[in-house]
Each structure stands twice: as structure tokens, then as C-alpha cells.
N, CA, C and O of each residue as an XYZ file, in Angstrom:
608
protein
N     -57.087     23.804     23.499
C     -56.017     24.485     23.455
C     -54.763     23.579     24.045
O     -54.905     22.611     24.792
N     -53.628     24.044     23.601
C     -52.194     23.213     23.967
C     -51.457     23.724     25.065
O     -51.822     24.804     25.529
N     -50.439     23.111     25.585
C     -49.511     23.812     26.243
C     -48.608     24.645     25.643
O     -48.295     24.441     24.470
N     -48.017     25.793     26.430
C     -46.838     26.505     25.514
C     -45.742     26.474     26.437
O     -45.932     26.771     27.616
N     -44.624     26.144     26.013
C     -43.217     26.210     26.619
C     -42.703     27.490     25.829
O     -43.033     28.035     24.775
N     -41.679     27.744     26.882
C     -40.902     29.144     26.378
C     -39.454     28.721     27.304
O     -39.095     29.130     28.408
N     -38.803     27.727     26.355
C     -37.680     26.891     26.742
C     -36.382     27.979     26.349
O     -36.020     28.252     25.204
N     -35.774     28.534     27.677
C     -34.639     29.366     27.474
C     -34.736     30.438     26.336
O     -34.013     30.568     25.349
N     -35.964     31.271     26.786
C     -36.321     32.212     25.662
C     -35.728     33.354     26.276
O     -35.722     33.398     27.506
N     -35.133     34.461     25.491
C     -34.943     35.588     25.329
C     -35.754     36.555     24.968
O     -36.075     36.408     23.789
N     -36.201     37.427     25.430
C     -37.151     38.369     24.500
C     -36.709     39.639     24.692
O     -36.076     39.898     25.716
N     -36.960     40.560     23.797
C     -35.742     41.953     23.484
C     -37.346     42.963     23.187
O     -38.198     42.657     22.353
N     -37.397     44.017     23.996
C     -38.503     44.991     23.440
C     -38.000     46.128     23.971
O     -37.352     46.238     25.012
N     -38.479     47.358     22.852
C     -38.176     48.682     23.267
C     -39.344     49.204     24.289
O     -40.565     49.148     24.144
N     -38.373     49.861     25.640
C     -39.405     50.328     26.133
C     -39.635     51.989     26.146
O     -38.824     52.902     26.298
N     -40.863     51.995     25.958
C     -41.396     53.403     25.348
C     -40.957     54.456     26.000
O     -40.483     55.402     25.371
N     -41.047     54.465     27.463
C     -40.485     55.741     28.035
C     -39.302     56.258     27.856
O     -39.140     57.472     27.733
N     -38.065     55.148     27.810
C     -37.028     55.271     27.981
C     -36.093     55.185     26.783
O     -34.959     55.665     26.757
N     -36.755     54.447     25.679
C     -36.146     54.330     24.378
C     -34.994     53.392     24.382
O     -34.242     53.193     23.429
N     -34.929     52.783     25.665
C     -33.824     51.626     25.574
C     -34.509     50.241     25.448
O     -35.728     50.102     25.542
N     -33.500     49.067     25.195
C     -33.984     47.882     24.838
C     -34.170     47.254     26.272
O     -33.563     47.663     27.262
N     -35.156     46.122     26.279
C     -35.146     45.463     28.005
C     -35.241     44.097     27.125
O     -35.807     43.907     26.049
N     -34.392     43.090     28.065
C     -34.194     41.763     27.692
C     -34.868     41.034     29.286
O     -34.602     41.340     30.448
N     -35.696     40.112     28.800
C     -36.326     39.383     29.677
C     -36.136     37.761     29.158
O     -36.471     37.388     28.034
N     -35.501     36.824     30.257
C     -35.615     35.762     30.017
C     -36.681     34.810     30.591
O     -37.250     35.064     31.652
N     -36.984     33.504     29.727
C     -38.258     32.885     30.485
C     -37.752     31.338     30.142
O     -37.016     31.118     29.180
N     -38.095     30.582     30.785
C     -37.691     29.309     30.813
C     -38.845     28.306     31.496
O     -38.566     27.415     32.299
N     -39.903     28.553     31.127
C     -41.242     27.972     31.535
C     -42.386     27.151     30.904
O     -42.377     27.281     29.680
N     -43.224     26.464     31.290
C     -44.322     25.710     30.390
C     -45.663     26.601     31.145
O     -45.980     26.589     32.334
N     -46.123     27.145     30.325
C     -47.708     27.605     30.491
C     -48.629     26.707     29.523
O     -48.680     26.589     28.299
N     -49.454     26.022     30.776
C     -50.317     25.101     30.491
C     -51.587     25.619     29.731
O     -52.691     25.289     30.164
N     -51.488     26.393     28.647
C     -52.783     26.664     27.964
C     -54.315     25.967     27.933
O     -55.474     26.382     27.957
N     -53.629     24.648     27.864
C     -54.931     23.848     27.616
C     -55.479     23.498     28.754
O     -56.436     22.724     28.757
N     -54.943     24.029     29.941
C     -55.594     23.857     30.979
C     -56.280     25.102     31.443
O     -56.795     25.100     32.561
N     -56.328     26.076     30.746
C     -57.066     27.540     30.715
C     -58.401     27.081     30.284
O     -58.636     26.996     29.079
N     -59.299     26.778     31.163
C     -60.590     26.402     30.787
C     -61.519     27.506     30.597
O     -61.353     28.586     31.164
N     -62.673     27.221     29.671
C     -63.502     28.422     29.532
C     -64.237     28.897     30.738
O     -64.437     28.195     31.729
N     -64.599     30.046     30.606
C     -65.594     30.545     31.756
C     -64.599     30.435     33.143
O     -65.172     30.464     34.231
N     -63.808     30.368     33.124
C     -62.722     30.442     34.530
C     -62.221     31.936     34.634
O     -62.679     32.880     33.991
N     -61.243     31.979     35.517
C     -60.820     33.246     36.105
C     -59.522     32.913     36.380
O     -59.414     32.023     37.224
N     -58.284     33.443     35.834
C     -56.903     33.180     36.014
C     -56.220     34.502     36.289
O     -56.562     35.587     35.819
N     -55.262     34.283     37.069
C     -54.494     35.676     37.630
C     -52.959     34.918     37.464
O     -52.565     33.769     37.664
N     -52.326     36.153     37.001
C     -50.868     35.996     36.655
C     -50.114     36.770     37.933
O     -50.141     37.964     37.633
N     -49.516     36.624     39.103
C     -49.317     37.235     40.023
C     -47.792     37.693     40.051
O     -47.060     36.949     39.398
N     -47.245     38.630     40.596
C     -45.858     39.183     41.013
C     -45.539     40.160     41.074
O     -46.193     40.974     40.422
N     -44.332     40.677     41.900
C     -44.275     42.063     41.861
C     -43.693     42.807     40.449
O     -43.665     42.117     39.430
N     -43.252     44.145     40.393
C     -42.673     44.635     39.038
C     -41.696     44.230     38.723
O     -40.712     44.018     39.432
N     -41.843     44.039     37.447
C     -40.234     43.437     36.760
C     -40.488     42.366     36.930
O     -39.344     41.924     36.819
N     -41.312     41.188     37.196
C     -40.976     39.647     37.223
C     -41.377     39.176     36.011
O     -40.841     38.092     35.783
N     -42.368     39.680     34.814
C     -42.312     38.968     33.743
C     -43.692     38.979     33.362
O     -44.070     38.678     32.230
N     -44.644     39.416     34.542
C     -45.975     39.232     34.224
C     -46.685     39.468     32.692
O     -47.314     38.743     31.921
N     -46.240     40.859     32.682
C     -47.004     41.623     31.255
C     -46.142     40.750     30.171
O     -46.755     40.074     29.345
N     -44.979     40.767     30.183
C     -44.134     40.335     29.083
C     -44.593     38.732     28.746
O     -44.757     38.372     27.581
N     -44.783     37.809     29.901
C     -45.520     36.711     29.465
C     -47.028     36.602     28.821
O     -47.409     35.786     27.982
N     -47.879     37.797     29.535
C     -49.001     37.709     28.731
C     -49.064     38.306     27.246
O     -49.973     38.026     26.465
N     -48.141     39.042     26.986
C     -47.723     39.456     25.586
C     -47.360     38.466     24.924
O     -47.922     38.492     23.829
N     -46.594     37.465     25.056
C     -45.870     36.245     24.728
C     -46.973     35.296     24.380
O     -46.884     34.670     23.324
N     -48.058     35.121     25.207
C     -48.901     34.336     24.956
C     -49.854     35.048     23.809
O     -50.447     34.401     22.945
N     -49.897     36.259     23.919
C     -50.756     36.675     22.814
C     -50.130     37.020     21.426
O     -50.673     37.597     20.484
N     -48.811     36.512     21.525
C     -48.040     36.573     20.168
C     -47.490     37.987     19.834
O     -46.981     38.109     18.720
N     -47.520     38.928     20.545
C     -47.218     40.214     20.510
C     -45.564     40.342     20.263
O     -45.084     41.285     19.634
N     -44.848     39.382     20.781
C     -43.339     39.722     20.396
C     -42.613     38.816     19.414
O     -42.642     37.593     19.552
N     -42.081     39.308     18.603
C     -41.355     38.466     17.613
C     -40.039     38.570     17.950
O     -39.386     37.527     17.901
N     -39.418     39.707     18.324
C     -38.030     39.892     18.463
C     -37.585     39.024     19.834
O     -37.632     39.390     21.009
N     -37.182     37.872     19.324
C     -36.919     36.668     20.681
C     -35.747     35.707     20.177
O     -35.608     35.249     19.043
N     -35.063     35.544     21.125
C     -33.887     34.581     20.949
C     -34.204     33.364     21.535
O     -34.372     33.258     22.750
N     -34.300     32.408     20.732
C     -35.216     31.166     21.326
C     -36.341     30.613     20.758
O     -36.524     30.968     19.593
N     -37.040     29.958     21.157
C     -38.479     29.560     20.582
C     -39.575     29.550     21.543
O     -39.362     29.356     22.740
N     -40.939     29.785     20.983
C     -42.075     29.782     21.824
C     -43.010     28.625     20.957
O     -43.690     28.805     19.947
N     -42.819     27.594     21.605
C     -43.439     26.183     21.320
C     -44.844     25.683     21.959
O     -45.205     25.597     23.133
N     -45.458     25.405     20.806
C     -46.782     24.809     21.485
C     -46.591     23.326     20.614
O     -46.435     23.049     19.425
N     -46.699     22.506     21.944
C     -46.130     21.096     21.290
C     -45.073     21.547     20.629
O     -44.383     22.427     21.143
N     -44.762     21.024     19.378
C     -43.743     21.270     18.613
C     -43.657     22.514     17.468
O     -42.731     22.768     16.697
N     -44.903     23.166     17.631
C     -44.924     24.256     16.680
C     -44.437     25.495     17.380
O     -44.597     25.816     18.557
N     -43.744     26.191     16.312
C     -42.956     27.489     16.696
C     -43.699     28.679     16.470
O     -44.097     28.802     15.312
N     -43.913     29.341     17.048
C     -44.651     30.516     17.193
C     -43.937     31.369     15.885
O     -44.641     31.750     14.949
N     -42.647     31.591     15.922
C     -41.839     32.175     14.824
C     -42.246     31.658     13.473
O     -42.089     32.513     12.602
N     -42.577     30.861     13.170
C     -42.959     30.116     11.885
C     -44.427     30.212     11.537
O     -44.713     29.818     10.407
N     -45.561     30.729     12.408
C     -46.784     30.648     11.915
C     -47.101     32.088     12.266
O     -46.436     32.741     13.071
N     -48.430     32.656     11.443
C     -48.733     33.942     11.497
C     -49.584     34.141     12.737
O     -50.103     33.178     13.302
N     -49.748     35.560     13.218
C     -50.131     35.616     14.453
C     -51.500     35.037     14.179
O     -51.810     34.178     15.005
N     -52.300     35.245     13.354
C     -53.679     34.904     13.006
C     -53.882     33.596     13.314
O     -54.797     33.239     14.056
N     -52.910     32.661     12.679
C     -52.755     31.295     12.956
C     -52.823     30.721     14.388
O     -53.574     29.865     14.855
N     -51.619     31.581     15.066
C     -51.309     31.406     16.699
C     -52.494     31.655     17.314
O     -52.831     30.844     18.177
N     -53.245     32.618     17.073
C     -54.489     32.937     17.733
C     -55.962     32.249     17.607
O     -56.965     32.407     18.303
N     -55.724     31.420     16.451
C     -56.814     30.645     15.963
C     -56.543     29.361     16.638
O     -57.526     28.696     16.966
N     -55.581     28.992     16.849
C     -55.243     27.712     17.193
C     -54.711     27.324     18.742
O     -54.941     26.281     19.355
N     -53.903     28.528     19.194
C     -53.592     28.207     20.429
C     -54.140     29.150     21.600
O     -53.908     28.872     22.776
N     -54.857     30.248     21.234
C     -55.594     30.975     22.287
C     -56.764     31.423     21.559
O     -56.909     31.367     20.338
N     -57.578     31.868     22.401
C     -58.964     32.330     22.088
C     -59.043     34.081     22.194
O     -58.701     34.539     23.284
N     -59.300     34.675     21.555
C     -58.892     36.080     21.448
C     -60.075     36.663     22.102
O     -59.986     37.780     22.612
N     -60.934     36.144     22.123
C     -62.454     36.715     22.815
C     -62.495     36.454     24.404
O     -63.374     36.798     25.194
N     -61.357     35.781     24.641
C     -61.315     35.612     26.178
C     -60.678     37.184     26.499
O     -60.189     37.958     25.676
N     -60.844     37.371     27.880
C     -60.591     38.998     28.353
C     -59.016     38.801     28.920
O     -58.910     38.067     29.902
N     -58.175     39.211     28.550
C     -56.734     39.289     28.762
C     -56.613     40.656     29.303
O     -56.603     41.584     28.494
N     -56.515     40.917     30.644
C     -56.483     42.044     31.389
C     -55.304     42.380     32.121
O     -55.147     41.567     33.032
N     -54.146     43.517     32.076
C     -53.064     43.647     32.400
C     -53.141     44.844     33.458
O     -53.210     46.011     33.073
N     -53.127     44.529     34.673
C     -53.453     45.388     35.744
C     -54.546     46.154     35.651
O     -54.551     47.378     35.520
N     -55.680     45.284     35.731
C     -56.912     46.204     35.390
C     -57.228     47.163     36.453
O     -57.875     48.162     36.137
N     -56.875     47.005     37.625
C     -57.378     48.048     38.820
C     -56.027     48.901     39.412
O     -56.080     49.671     40.371
N     -54.827     48.594     38.639
C     -53.499     49.014     39.012
C     -53.476     50.777     39.462
O     -52.785     51.223     40.378
N     -54.242     51.466     38.729
C     -54.434     52.778     38.996
C     -55.454     53.409     39.383
O     -55.666     54.590     39.107
N     -56.153     52.726     40.025
C     -57.528     52.729     40.654
C     -57.662     53.061     41.883
O     -56.724     52.622     42.549
N     -58.542     53.744     42.588
C     -58.646     53.903     44.266
C     -59.497     52.134     44.291
O     -59.685     51.320     43.387
N     -59.774     52.119     45.504
C     -60.254     50.832     45.924
C     -61.842     50.616     45.479
O     -62.297     49.522     45.144
N     -62.508     51.693     45.529
C     -63.731     51.892     45.014
C     -64.164     51.544     43.647
O     -65.090     50.771     43.403
N     -63.369     52.219     42.678
C     -63.344     51.873     41.202
C     -62.783     50.457     40.840
O     -63.240     49.735     39.954
N     -61.491     50.103     41.837
C     -61.316     49.028     41.450
C     -61.957     47.661     41.918
O     -61.663     46.508     41.604
N     -62.897     48.141     42.746
C     -63.844     46.910     42.883
C     -65.185     46.794     41.847
O     -65.994     45.874     41.726
N     -65.113     47.782     41.321
C     -66.064     47.995     40.449
C     -65.737     47.353     38.999
O     -66.548     46.692     38.350
N     -64.459     47.647     38.611
C     -63.661     46.781     37.363
C     -63.507     45.642     37.587
O     -63.370     44.943     36.583
N     -63.457     44.930     38.957
C     -63.524     43.490     39.346
C     -65.049     42.986     39.434
O     -65.264     41.811     39.135
N     -66.117     43.806     39.826
C     -67.285     43.507     39.642
C     -67.509     43.239     38.121
O     -68.157     42.215     37.903
N     -67.116     43.935     37.038
C     -67.503     43.860     35.641
C     -66.783     42.626     35.075
O     -67.167     41.957     34.116
N     -65.569     42.408     35.890
C     -64.873     41.022     35.086
C     -65.548     40.233     35.618
O     -65.732     39.275     34.868
N     -66.236     40.086     36.954
C     -66.923     39.003     37.129
C     -68.228     38.659     36.451
O     -68.692     37.528     36.302
N     -68.781     39.883     36.039
C     -70.025     39.947     35.225
C     -69.578     38.955     33.690
O     -70.273     38.065     33.201
N     -68.449     39.367     33.264
C     -68.238     39.107     32.086
C     -67.842     37.713     32.164
O     -68.164     36.918     31.281
N     -67.085     37.343     33.288
C     -67.011     35.915     33.447
C     -68.235     34.908     33.340
O     -68.234     33.822     32.759
N     -69.211     35.470     33.984
C     -70.558     34.908     34.070
C     -71.487     34.556     32.913
O     -72.486     33.846     32.795
N     -70.671     35.431     32.005
C     -71.509     35.282     30.626
C     -70.566     34.510     29.455
O     -70.739     34.510     28.236
N     -69.493     33.841     30.261
C     -69.091     32.883     29.327
C     -67.405     33.472     29.133
O     -66.639     32.737     28.510
N     -67.022     34.435     29.531
C     -65.895     35.040     28.972
C     -64.628     34.491     30.222
O     -64.627     34.730     31.429
N     -63.652     33.720     29.433
C     -62.395     33.587     30.331
C     -61.584     34.495     30.572
O     -61.076     35.078     29.614
N     -61.270     34.835     31.787
C     -60.361     36.207     32.118
C     -59.112     35.329     32.516
O     -59.040     34.285     33.164
N     -58.067     36.178     31.851
C     -56.645     35.851     32.177
C     -56.066     37.438     32.656
O     -56.071     38.360     31.840
N     -55.633     37.599     33.900
C     -55.487     38.851     34.462
C     -54.121     39.054     34.818
O     -53.692     38.035     35.359
N     -53.278     39.937     34.736
C     -52.010     40.222     35.100
C     -52.036     41.299     36.657
O     -52.233     42.512     36.580
N     -51.848     40.719     37.714
C     -51.652     41.933     38.854
C     -50.982     41.733     39.956
O     -50.800     40.593     40.383
N     -50.510     42.842     40.584
C     -49.599     42.607     41.806
C     -50.486     42.519     42.926
O     -50.004     42.165     44.002
N     -51.817     42.809     42.837
C     -52.869     42.678     43.930
C     -53.455     41.281     44.268
O     -54.141     40.575     43.528
N     -53.064     41.039     45.484
C     -53.378     39.546     45.903
C     -54.908     39.728     46.222
O     -55.566     38.689     46.271
N     -55.516     40.850     46.432
C     -57.170     40.904     46.733
C     -57.485     40.497     45.164
O     -58.118     39.450     45.028
N     -57.112     41.213     43.957
C     -57.814     40.961     42.758
C     -57.745     39.602     42.314
O     -58.630     38.980     41.728
N     -56.058     39.010     42.813
C     -55.886     37.545     42.485
C     -56.992     36.665     43.219
O     -57.280     35.515     42.888
N     -57.486     37.280     44.120
C     -58.461     36.227     45.096
C     -59.731     36.020     44.256
O     -60.370     34.996     44.496
N     -60.165     36.819     43.343
C     -61.048     36.637     42.343
C     -60.884     35.855     41.429
O     -61.837     35.912     40.652
N     -59.859     34.884     41.031
C     -59.440     34.030     40.341
C     -59.706     32.497     40.774
O     -59.454     32.210     41.944
N     -60.196     31.498     39.916
C     -59.852     30.355     40.074
C     -58.721     29.562     40.134
O     -58.567     28.441     40.619
N     -57.840     30.412     39.491
C     -56.270     29.645     39.529
C     -55.344     30.994     39.594
O     -55.520     31.942     38.829
N     -54.271     30.956     40.671
C     -53.591     31.858     40.831
C     -52.027     31.386     40.059
O     -51.593     30.268     40.336
N     -51.425     32.067     39.333
C     -49.956     31.614     38.978
C     -49.098     32.548     39.567
O     -49.194     33.720     39.201
N     -48.286     32.238     40.407
C     -47.024     33.189     40.968
C     -45.979     33.072     40.112
O     -45.626     31.909     39.919
N     -45.275     34.053     39.444
C     -44.109     34.206     38.536
C     -42.796     35.179     39.337
O     -43.088     36.111     40.086
N     -41.841     34.921     39.139
C     -40.759     35.311     39.983
C     -39.585     34.719     38.847
O     -39.277     33.561     38.565
N     -38.937     36.409     38.185
C     -37.976     36.310     37.152
C     -37.927     35.148     36.267
O     -37.051     34.285     36.218
N     -39.191     35.268     35.450
C     -39.473     34.535     34.301
C     -39.720     32.983     34.594
O     -39.573     32.151     33.698
N     -40.143     32.596     36.027
C     -40.202     31.292     36.249
C     -41.632     31.258     37.227
O     -41.983     32.074     38.080
N     -42.336     29.957     36.753
C     -43.618     29.889     37.916
C     -42.891     29.339     39.145
O     -42.066     28.429     39.226
N     -43.392     30.094     40.033
C     -42.950     29.494     41.511
C     -44.148     28.813     42.209
O     -43.861     27.901     42.984
N     -45.447     29.126     42.046
C     -46.300     28.294     42.129
C     -47.845     28.400     41.503
O     -48.186     29.523     41.134
N     -48.543     27.602     41.398
C     -49.820     27.857     40.681
C     -51.034     26.758     41.239
O     -52.171     26.803     40.769
């Protein structure tokens, strides 16, 4: 897999609850080529920092953008979602958005145990979380603040 750049990208999307349009800016590189098979990754940050938006951009779910999503020189806007997923991400990987966010600690632990079991069976896990505890299960943690990676 290759690295993905979001140079000065602005992403617009409708917020379901309020029917308003949200705008988020990114200027980062996500090294998807470094997402190794059978590993666990956590994207961590407080609410509104771009974690879920980044996950959805990696999955190719947003097309209403100003700017480009580049994988080397290939622009996501110029290729189909199927081609994007075949060449740049492996959809059989488990991408979890706040997998324990609304659970009590016991049930949250059960979910993390299930993700660990999936990982032992060969599934790469990329998880978005607020929880430092959940991030502790990852082999690599990426901290996000206002559309920028602040440490990894």
C-alpha cells in the first residue's frame, strides 16, 4: 500500500442531526503503506479534531472536497471507489469508529477483546477513539489535532 496525502484539503459534509454543512481542513500525510498486516492502529484525539473524517477520507467515502486526496500522484477524485479500495486500502481490514464509545467498561473490554481476537486471526485493525485505554491495545497510535498529526 502507498502513502496518502491530504494537502490543504477541505472536506464538506452534511451533519445528519442539524442538517448543516460541516467543513474540515486537513494538511497531512497518512502513511498507509506503513499500516502493516496483522497490526492494530489507533487514531486518537478529542471530539471535533477530525478522527472520523480522516477515517472516512481513507475509506474514500467523501467526494465533496476542495483540494485533492493523493496516493503518490493518483487523485482519488479521478478514480472509482472500487479502484481506490483495491489499490490503496484493504477493505477486509477492520476499521472501527469509537468501538467502545457508548459502552460501560465491562462491555467495552469485551469489544476490545473481540478486536484482539480478530487481529490474532490476521485482521488489521484501524480504530478511531477518544480512549487512551483503547489506544493502549494498538501497536501504533496516531494523535490528531485540528486536521494535523501531532505525534505517532
